[in-house]
Each structure stands twice: as structure tokens, then as C-alpha cells.
PDB file of N, CA and C in Angstrom:
ATOM      1  N   MET A   1       8.902 -53.720 -23.939  1.00  0.00           N
ATOM      2  CA  MET A   1       9.005 -52.286 -24.131  1.00  0.00           C
ATOM      3  C   MET A   1       7.648 -51.600 -23.921  1.00  0.00           C
ATOM      4  N   GLU A   2       6.594 -52.220 -24.430  1.00  0.00           N
ATOM      5  CA  GLU A   2       5.242 -51.686 -24.259  1.00  0.00           C
ATOM      6  C   GLU A   2       4.866 -51.681 -22.781  1.00  0.00           C
ATOM      7  N   ILE A   3       5.269 -52.707 -22.040  1.00  0.00           N
ATOM      8  CA  ILE A   3       4.987 -52.797 -20.608  1.00  0.00           C
ATOM      9  C   ILE A   3       5.712 -51.688 -19.858  1.00  0.00           C
ATOM     10  N   ASN A   4       6.913 -51.382 -20.280  1.00  0.00           N
ATOM     11  CA  ASN A   4       7.698 -50.304 -19.679  1.00  0.00           C
ATOM     12  C   ASN A   4       7.016 -48.960 -19.846  1.00  0.00           C
ATOM     13  N   LYS A   5       6.475 -48.723 -21.046  1.00  0.00           N
ATOM     14  CA  LYS A   5       5.785 -47.448 -21.312  1.00  0.00           C
ATOM     15  C   LYS A   5       4.520 -47.358 -20.473  1.00  0.00           C
ATOM     16  N   GLN A   6       3.814 -48.457 -20.357  1.00  0.00           N
ATOM     17  CA  GLN A   6       2.591 -48.449 -19.551  1.00  0.00           C
ATOM     18  C   GLN A   6       2.919 -48.202 -18.075  1.00  0.00           C
ATOM     19  N   ALA A   7       3.995 -48.829 -17.603  1.00  0.00           N
ATOM     20  CA  ALA A   7       4.410 -48.623 -16.218  1.00  0.00           C
ATOM     21  C   ALA A   7       4.840 -47.169 -16.011  1.00  0.00           C
ATOM     22  N   GLU A   8       5.520 -46.623 -17.001  1.00  0.00           N
ATOM     23  CA  GLU A   8       5.953 -45.227 -16.911  1.00  0.00           C
ATOM     24  C   GLU A   8       4.747 -44.292 -16.921  1.00  0.00           C
ATOM     25  N   ILE A   9       3.767 -44.605 -17.757  1.00  0.00           N
ATOM     26  CA  ILE A   9       2.540 -43.795 -17.813  1.00  0.00           C
ATOM     27  C   ILE A   9       1.813 -43.860 -16.477  1.00  0.00           C
ATOM     28  N   LEU A  10       1.693 -45.057 -15.903  1.00  0.00           N
ATOM     29  CA  LEU A  10       1.038 -45.205 -14.606  1.00  0.00           C
ATOM     30  C   LEU A  10       1.788 -44.433 -13.523  1.00  0.00           C
ATOM     31  N   ASP A  11       3.104 -44.496 -13.577  1.00  0.00           N
ATOM     32  CA  ASP A  11       3.921 -43.769 -12.604  1.00  0.00           C
ATOM     33  C   ASP A  11       3.719 -42.263 -12.749  1.00  0.00           C
ATOM     34  N   LEU A  12       3.665 -41.785 -13.982  1.00  0.00           N
ATOM     35  CA  LEU A  12       3.442 -40.349 -14.221  1.00  0.00           C
ATOM     36  C   LEU A  12       2.050 -39.936 -13.752  1.00  0.00           C
ATOM     37  N   LYS A  13       1.052 -40.788 -13.991  1.00  0.00           N
ATOM     38  CA  LYS A  13      -0.307 -40.485 -13.534  1.00  0.00           C
ATOM     39  C   LYS A  13      -0.346 -40.416 -12.009  1.00  0.00           C
ATOM     40  N   LYS A  14       0.374 -41.329 -11.368  1.00  0.00           N
ATOM     41  CA  LYS A  14       0.436 -41.333  -9.911  1.00  0.00           C
ATOM     42  C   LYS A  14       1.100 -40.057  -9.399  1.00  0.00           C
ATOM     43  N   GLN A  15       2.179 -39.636 -10.055  1.00  0.00           N
ATOM     44  CA  GLN A  15       2.862 -38.401  -9.669  1.00  0.00           C
ATOM     45  C   GLN A  15       1.956 -37.192  -9.868  1.00  0.00           C
ATOM     46  N   ILE A  16       1.228 -37.194 -10.968  1.00  0.00           N
ATOM     47  CA  ILE A  16       0.303 -36.086 -11.237  1.00  0.00           C
ATOM     48  C   ILE A  16      -0.785 -36.046 -10.167  1.00  0.00           C
ATOM     49  N   SER A  17      -1.303 -37.204  -9.821  1.00  0.00           N
ATOM     50  CA  SER A  17      -2.334 -37.280  -8.791  1.00  0.00           C
ATOM     51  C   SER A  17      -1.805 -36.754  -7.459  1.00  0.00           C
ATOM     52  N   GLN A  18      -0.586 -37.151  -7.112  1.00  0.00           N
ATOM     53  CA  GLN A  18       0.018 -36.671  -5.866  1.00  0.00           C
ATOM     54  C   GLN A  18       0.233 -35.159  -5.916  1.00  0.00           C
ATOM     55  N   GLN A  19       0.656 -34.650  -7.047  1.00  0.00           N
ATOM     56  CA  GLN A  19       0.868 -33.212  -7.194  1.00  0.00           C
ATOM     57  C   GLN A  19      -0.461 -32.461  -7.094  1.00  0.00           C
ATOM     58  N   GLU A  20      -1.521 -33.037  -7.666  1.00  0.00           N
ATOM     59  CA  GLU A  20      -2.843 -32.399  -7.574  1.00  0.00           C
ATOM     60  C   GLU A  20      -3.324 -32.362  -6.128  1.00  0.00           C
ATOM     61  N   ILE A  21      -3.063 -33.442  -5.381  1.00  0.00           N
ATOM     62  CA  ILE A  21      -3.421 -33.464  -3.960  1.00  0.00           C
ATOM     63  C   ILE A  21      -2.627 -32.397  -3.209  1.00  0.00           C
ATOM     64  N   TYR A  22      -1.348 -32.307  -3.499  1.00  0.00           N
ATOM     65  CA  TYR A  22      -0.486 -31.309  -2.855  1.00  0.00           C
ATOM     66  C   TYR A  22      -0.958 -29.897  -3.182  1.00  0.00           C
ATOM     67  N   ILE A  23      -1.307 -29.663  -4.440  1.00  0.00           N
ATOM     68  CA  ILE A  23      -1.805 -28.341  -4.852  1.00  0.00           C
ATOM     69  C   ILE A  23      -3.095 -28.016  -4.108  1.00  0.00           C
ATOM     70  N   LYS A  24      -3.978 -28.985  -3.979  1.00  0.00           N
ATOM     71  CA  LYS A  24      -5.249 -28.779  -3.267  1.00  0.00           C
ATOM     72  C   LYS A  24      -4.975 -28.440  -1.801  1.00  0.00           C
ATOM     73  N   GLU A  25      -4.038 -29.161  -1.187  1.00  0.00           N
ATOM     74  CA  GLU A  25      -3.678 -28.868   0.202  1.00  0.00           C
ATOM     75  C   GLU A  25      -3.126 -27.454   0.343  1.00  0.00           C
ATOM     76  N   LEU A  26      -2.288 -27.057  -0.597  1.00  0.00           N
ATOM     77  CA  LEU A  26      -1.728 -25.701  -0.560  1.00  0.00           C
ATOM     78  C   LEU A  26      -2.817 -24.643  -0.755  1.00  0.00           C
ATOM     79  N   GLU A  27      -3.749 -24.911  -1.656  1.00  0.00           N
ATOM     80  CA  GLU A  27      -4.852 -23.970  -1.868  1.00  0.00           C
ATOM     81  C   GLU A  27      -5.702 -23.852  -0.613  1.00  0.00           C
ATOM     82  N   ASP A  28      -5.969 -24.993   0.047  1.00  0.00           N
ATOM     83  CA  ASP A  28      -6.739 -24.958   1.290  1.00  0.00           C
ATOM     84  C   ASP A  28      -6.005 -24.176   2.370  1.00  0.00           C
ATOM     85  N   LYS A  29      -4.705 -24.424   2.464  1.00  0.00           N
ATOM     86  CA  LYS A  29      -3.900 -23.719   3.460  1.00  0.00           C
ATOM     87  C   LYS A  29      -3.886 -22.211   3.177  1.00  0.00           C
ATOM     88  N   LEU A  30      -3.783 -21.855   1.908  1.00  0.00           N
ATOM     89  CA  LEU A  30      -3.799 -20.441   1.532  1.00  0.00           C
ATOM     90  C   LEU A  30      -5.138 -19.807   1.902  1.00  0.00           C
ATOM     91  N   SER A  31      -6.220 -20.529   1.638  1.00  0.00           N
ATOM     92  CA  SER A  31      -7.544 -20.008   1.991  1.00  0.00           C
ATOM     93  C   SER A  31      -7.661 -19.777   3.488  1.00  0.00           C
ATOM     94  N   GLU A  32      -7.139 -20.721   4.263  1.00  0.00           N
ATOM     95  CA  GLU A  32      -7.169 -20.568   5.718  1.00  0.00           C
ATOM     96  C   GLU A  32      -6.336 -19.368   6.151  1.00  0.00           C
ATOM     97  N   GLU A  33      -5.163 -19.216   5.567  1.00  0.00           N
ATOM     98  CA  GLU A  33      -4.292 -18.084   5.911  1.00  0.00           C
ATOM     99  C   GLU A  33      -4.960 -16.751   5.575  1.00  0.00           C
ATOM    100  N   ILE A  34      -5.622 -16.702   4.434  1.00  0.00           N
ATOM    101  CA  ILE A  34      -6.321 -15.474   4.030  1.00  0.00           C
ATOM    102  C   ILE A  34      -7.452 -15.169   5.006  1.00  0.00           C
ATOM    103  N   ALA A  35      -8.193 -16.218   5.404  1.00  0.00           N
ATOM    104  CA  ALA A  35      -9.293 -16.026   6.355  1.00  0.00           C
ATOM    105  C   ALA A  35      -8.764 -15.524   7.694  1.00  0.00           C
ATOM    106  N   VAL A  36      -7.652 -16.081   8.145  1.00  0.00           N
ATOM    107  CA  VAL A  36      -7.054 -15.649   9.412  1.00  0.00           C
ATOM    108  C   VAL A  36      -6.605 -14.193   9.302  1.00  0.00           C
ATOM    109  N   LYS A  37      -5.974 -13.850   8.192  1.00  0.00           N
ATOM    110  CA  LYS A  37      -5.496 -12.478   7.992  1.00  0.00           C
ATOM    111  C   LYS A  37      -6.668 -11.491   8.009  1.00  0.00           C
ATOM    112  N   LYS A  38      -7.752 -11.846   7.318  1.00  0.00           N
ATOM    113  CA  LYS A  38      -8.927 -10.962   7.311  1.00  0.00           C
ATOM    114  C   LYS A  38      -9.490 -10.807   8.717  1.00  0.00           C
ATOM    115  N   SER A  39      -9.516 -11.908   9.455  1.00  0.00           N
ATOM    116  CA  SER A  39     -10.008 -11.868  10.824  1.00  0.00           C
ATOM    117  C   SER A  39      -9.129 -10.975  11.695  1.00  0.00           C
ATOM    118  N   GLU A  40      -7.822 -11.085  11.515  1.00  0.00           N
ATOM    119  CA  GLU A  40      -6.893 -10.250  12.284  1.00  0.00           C
ATOM    120  C   GLU A  40      -7.066  -8.780  11.944  1.00  0.00           C
ATOM    121  N   VAL A  41      -7.246  -8.480  10.680  1.00  0.00           N
ATOM    122  CA  VAL A  41      -7.443  -7.087  10.258  1.00  0.00           C
ATOM    123  C   VAL A  41      -8.721  -6.534  10.879  1.00  0.00           C
ATOM    124  N   MET A  42      -9.778  -7.346  10.856  1.00  0.00           N
ATOM    125  CA  MET A  42     -11.049  -6.914  11.433  1.00  0.00           C
ATOM    126  C   MET A  42     -10.902  -6.703  12.946  1.00  0.00           C
ATOM    127  N   MET A  43     -10.216  -7.627  13.608  1.00  0.00           N
ATOM    128  CA  MET A  43     -10.024  -7.512  15.044  1.00  0.00           C
ATOM    129  C   MET A  43      -9.188  -6.275  15.375  1.00  0.00           C
ATOM    130  N   ASN A  44      -8.160  -6.009  14.587  1.00  0.00           N
ATOM    131  CA  ASN A  44      -7.334  -4.823  14.814  1.00  0.00           C
ATOM    132  C   ASN A  44      -8.159  -3.551  14.675  1.00  0.00           C
ATOM    133  N   ALA A  45      -9.037  -3.519  13.694  1.00  0.00           N
ATOM    134  CA  ALA A  45      -9.896  -2.346  13.510  1.00  0.00           C
ATOM    135  C   ALA A  45     -10.805  -2.157  14.727  1.00  0.00           C
ATOM    136  N   GLN A  46     -11.354  -3.257  15.222  1.00  0.00           N
ATOM    137  CA  GLN A  46     -12.219  -3.175  16.402  1.00  0.00           C
ATOM    138  C   GLN A  46     -11.427  -2.720  17.629  1.00  0.00           C
ATOM    139  N   LEU A  47     -10.211  -3.239  17.764  1.00  0.00           N
ATOM    140  CA  LEU A  47      -9.386  -2.844  18.905  1.00  0.00           C
ATOM    141  C   LEU A  47      -8.991  -1.375  18.823  1.00  0.00           C
ATOM    142  N   LYS A  48      -8.686  -0.898  17.621  1.00  0.00           N
ATOM    143  CA  LYS A  48      -8.359   0.529  17.456  1.00  0.00           C
ATOM    144  C   LYS A  48      -9.538   1.391  17.855  1.00  0.00           C
ATOM    145  N   GLN A  49     -10.745   0.968  17.467  1.00  0.00           N
ATOM    146  CA  GLN A  49     -11.942   1.728  17.827  1.00  0.00           C
ATOM    147  C   GLN A  49     -12.143   1.705  19.348  1.00  0.00           C
ATOM    148  N   LEU A  50     -11.926   0.545  19.955  1.00  0.00           N
ATOM    149  CA  LEU A  50     -12.062   0.438  21.407  1.00  0.00           C
ATOM    150  C   LEU A  50     -11.043   1.314  22.121  1.00  0.00           C
ATOM    151  N   ILE A  51      -9.819   1.330  21.643  1.00  0.00           N
ATOM    152  CA  ILE A  51      -8.776   2.180  22.236  1.00  0.00           C
ATOM    153  C   ILE A  51      -9.172   3.647  22.125  1.00  0.00           C
ATOM    154  N   GLU A  52      -9.661   4.033  20.961  1.00  0.00           N
ATOM    155  CA  GLU A  52     -10.093   5.425  20.763  1.00  0.00           C
ATOM    156  C   GLU A  52     -11.213   5.782  21.735  1.00  0.00           C
ATOM    157  N   LYS A  53     -12.159   4.858  21.886  1.00  0.00           N
ATOM    158  CA  LYS A  53     -13.273   5.079  22.807  1.00  0.00           C
ATOM    159  C   LYS A  53     -12.775   5.205  24.238  1.00  0.00           C
ATOM    160  N   MET A  54     -11.839   4.341  24.634  1.00  0.00           N
ATOM    161  CA  MET A  54     -11.306   4.390  25.996  1.00  0.00           C
ATOM    162  C   MET A  54     -10.525   5.677  26.231  1.00  0.00           C
ATOM    163  N   GLU A  55      -9.794   6.130  25.230  1.00  0.00           N
ATOM    164  CA  GLU A  55      -9.077   7.402  25.361  1.00  0.00           C
ATOM    165  C   GLU A  55     -10.059   8.558  25.536  1.00  0.00           C
ATOM    166  N   LEU A  56     -11.160   8.502  24.800  1.00  0.00           N
ATOM    167  CA  LEU A  56     -12.192   9.536  24.937  1.00  0.00           C
ATOM    168  C   LEU A  56     -12.803   9.502  26.335  1.00  0.00           C
ATOM    169  N   HIS A  57     -13.077   8.293  26.830  1.00  0.00           N
ATOM    170  CA  HIS A  57     -13.609   8.170  28.195  1.00  0.00           C
ATOM    171  C   HIS A  57     -12.612   8.739  29.203  1.00  0.00           C
ATOM    172  N   HIS A  58     -11.364   8.421  29.005  1.00  0.00           N
ATOM    173  CA  HIS A  58     -10.316   8.904  29.907  1.00  0.00           C
ATOM    174  C   HIS A  58     -10.273  10.435  29.911  1.00  0.00           C
ATOM    175  N   GLU A  59     -10.291  11.022  28.733  1.00  0.00           N
ATOM    176  CA  GLU A  59     -10.278  12.495  28.625  1.00  0.00           C
ATOM    177  C   GLU A  59     -11.504  13.090  29.307  1.00  0.00           C
ATOM    178  N   THR A  60     -12.644  12.461  29.091  1.00  0.00           N
ATOM    179  CA  THR A  60     -13.889  12.954  29.688  1.00  0.00           C
ATOM    180  C   THR A  60     -13.831  12.867  31.209  1.00  0.00           C
ATOM    181  N   LEU A  61     -13.326  11.751  31.715  1.00  0.00           N
ATOM    182  CA  LEU A  61     -13.209  11.598  33.166  1.00  0.00           C
ATOM    183  C   LEU A  61     -12.247  12.622  33.764  1.00  0.00           C
ATOM    184  N   ILE A  62     -11.194  12.915  33.054  1.00  0.00           N
ATOM    185  CA  ILE A  62     -10.251  13.933  33.531  1.00  0.00           C
ATOM    186  C   ILE A  62     -10.957  15.286  33.627  1.00  0.00           C
ATOM    187  N   LYS A  63     -11.751  15.630  32.616  1.00  0.00           N
ATOM    188  CA  LYS A  63     -12.475  16.913  32.635  1.00  0.00           C
ATOM    189  C   LYS A  63     -13.487  16.944  33.780  1.00  0.00           C
ATOM    190  N   ILE A  64     -14.216  15.845  33.946  1.00  0.00           N
ATOM    191  CA  ILE A  64     -15.204  15.782  35.033  1.00  0.00           C
ATOM    192  C   ILE A  64     -14.507  15.913  36.380  1.00  0.00           C
ATOM    193  N   ASN A  65     -13.414  15.195  36.536  1.00  0.00           N
ATOM    194  CA  ASN A  65     -12.659  15.249  37.788  1.00  0.00           C
ATOM    195  C   ASN A  65     -12.121  16.655  38.047  1.00  0.00           C
ATOM    196  N   GLU A  66     -11.648  17.300  37.009  1.00  0.00           N
ATOM    197  CA  GLU A  66     -11.125  18.663  37.139  1.00  0.00           C
ATOM    198  C   GLU A  66     -12.235  19.619  37.583  1.00  0.00           C
ATOM    199  N   ASN A  67     -13.394  19.521  36.951  1.00  0.00           N
ATOM    200  CA  ASN A  67     -14.527  20.381  37.335  1.00  0.00           C
ATOM    201  C   ASN A  67     -14.963  20.099  38.773  1.00  0.00           C
ATOM    202  N   TYR A  68     -15.028  18.832  39.110  1.00  0.00           N
ATOM    203  CA  TYR A  68     -15.416  18.430  40.458  1.00  0.00           C
ATOM    204  C   TYR A  68     -14.422  18.970  41.483  1.00  0.00           C
ATOM    205  N   SER A  69     -13.136  18.821  41.185  1.00  0.00           N
ATOM    206  CA  SER A  69     -12.086  19.320  42.101  1.00  0.00           C
ATOM    207  C   SER A  69     -12.174  20.824  42.264  1.00  0.00           C
ATOM    208  N   ASN A  70     -12.394  21.522  41.158  1.00  0.00           N
ATOM    209  CA  ASN A  70     -12.529  22.989  41.235  1.00  0.00           C
ATOM    210  C   ASN A  70     -13.726  23.380  42.098  1.00  0.00           C
ATOM    211  N   THR A  71     -14.834  22.718  41.925  1.00  0.00           N
ATOM    212  CA  THR A  71     -16.034  23.020  42.708  1.00  0.00           C
ATOM    213  C   THR A  71     -15.797  22.758  44.187  1.00  0.00           C
ATOM    214  N   ILE A  72     -15.171  21.640  44.504  1.00  0.00           N
ATOM    215  CA  ILE A  72     -14.882  21.315  45.908  1.00  0.00           C
ATOM    216  C   ILE A  72     -13.923  22.343  46.503  1.00  0.00           C
ATOM    217  N   ALA A  73     -12.908  22.737  45.744  1.00  0.00           N
ATOM    218  CA  ALA A  73     -11.948  23.730  46.243  1.00  0.00           C
ATOM    219  C   ALA A  73     -12.659  25.050  46.545  1.00  0.00           C
ATOM    220  N   LYS A  74     -13.553  25.493  45.657  1.00  0.00           N
ATOM    221  CA  LYS A  74     -14.295  26.741  45.886  1.00  0.00           C
ATOM    222  C   LYS A  74     -15.170  26.630  47.131  1.00  0.00           C
ATOM    223  N   LEU A  75     -15.840  25.494  47.276  1.00  0.00           N
ATOM    224  CA  LEU A  75     -16.724  25.310  48.435  1.00  0.00           C
ATOM    225  C   LEU A  75     -15.928  25.248  49.745  1.00  0.00           C
ATOM    226  N   ARG A  76     -14.764  24.609  49.705  1.00  0.00           N
ATOM    227  CA  ARG A  76     -13.914  24.563  50.898  1.00  0.00           C
ATOM    228  C   ARG A  76     -13.475  25.969  51.317  1.00  0.00           C
ATOM    229  N   LEU A  77     -13.097  26.761  50.305  1.00  0.00           N
ATOM    230  CA  LEU A  77     -12.695  28.138  50.619  1.00  0.00           C
ATOM    231  C   LEU A  77     -13.856  28.928  51.214  1.00  0.00           C
ATOM    232  N   LYS A  78     -15.049  28.743  50.649  1.00  0.00           N
ATOM    233  CA  LYS A  78     -16.227  29.433  51.194  1.00  0.00           C
ATOM    234  C   LYS A  78     -16.475  28.988  52.626  1.00  0.00           C
ATOM    235  N   LEU A  79     -16.349  27.678  52.870  1.00  0.00           N
ATOM    236  CA  LEU A  79     -16.573  27.146  54.202  1.00  0.00           C
ATOM    237  C   LEU A  79     -15.537  27.695  55.173  1.00  0.00           C
ATOM    238  N   LYS A  80     -14.276  27.728  54.760  1.00  0.00           N
ATOM    239  CA  LYS A  80     -13.228  28.279  55.626  1.00  0.00           C
ATOM    240  C   LYS A  80     -13.508  29.753  55.919  1.00  0.00           C
ATOM    241  N   ASN A  81     -13.937  30.487  54.908  1.00  0.00           N
ATOM    242  CA  ASN A  81     -14.259  31.913  55.116  1.00  0.00           C
ATOM    243  C   ASN A  81     -15.423  32.082  56.072  1.00  0.00           C
ATOM    244  N   LEU A  82     -16.409  31.217  55.965  1.00  0.00           N
ATOM    245  CA  LEU A  82     -17.549  31.294  56.867  1.00  0.00           C
ATOM    246  C   LEU A  82     -17.158  30.976  58.298  1.00  0.00           C
ATOM    247  N   VAL A  83     -16.276  29.986  58.450  1.00  0.00           N
ATOM    248  CA  VAL A  83     -15.834  29.604  59.797  1.00  0.00           C
ATOM    249  C   VAL A  83     -14.998  30.733  60.408  1.00  0.00           C
ATOM    250  N   VAL A  84     -14.159  31.343  59.596  1.00  0.00           N
ATOM    251  CA  VAL A  84     -13.317  32.437  60.081  1.00  0.00           C
ATOM    252  C   VAL A  84     -14.174  33.638  60.434  1.00  0.00           C
ATOM    253  N   ASP A  85     -15.213  33.909  59.655  1.00  0.00           N
ATOM    254  CA  ASP A  85     -16.077  35.072  59.894  1.00  0.00           C
ATOM    255  C   ASP A  85     -16.917  34.891  61.164  1.00  0.00           C
ATOM    256  N   VAL A  86     -17.189  33.702  61.552  1.00  0.00           N
ATOM    257  CA  VAL A  86     -18.057  33.473  62.709  1.00  0.00           C
ATOM    258  C   VAL A  86     -17.276  33.618  63.960  1.00  0.00           C
TER     259      VAL A  86
END
């Protein structure tokens, strides 16, 4: 009977040890998941900033192109008027 209790105690200790290993693995996995999530959040913030910057560049290029087109159109009209006047 005493041997049975000792075997049962050893078995319980083994189960506890296995559970502690499993808990440690889960904690490590959770830490990795949290690190990945933080990295993704940081990357998303950087991408949002990059998108905003690219949209600003796009708007600026449209304005520059519009001004350039207007200037060319005015100069073409002046040139046509000069050619017609000559």
C-alpha cells in the first residue's frame, strides 16, 4: 500500500512537471503572439503614414501639373496669336 502511494505521488509529480512545461510553452507562445501583434500595429501605423504622404505627393503633383498645363496653354495661345498677327 505504501508503494502504491509513492508510485501515485511520483505519477502526480510527473503530471505536474508536464503541466508546468506545457504552461511555459503556452506563456512563450503568448509572448511571441504579443510581440507579433505589436510589430503589426507598428507596421500598420508606418504604412498609414506612408499612404498619407503618398496621397499628399499625388495632390501636389496634380496641382503642379495643373499649373504647368495652364501656363503651356496660355503660351500656346500667345504663340498662335503672334503667328496669326504676322
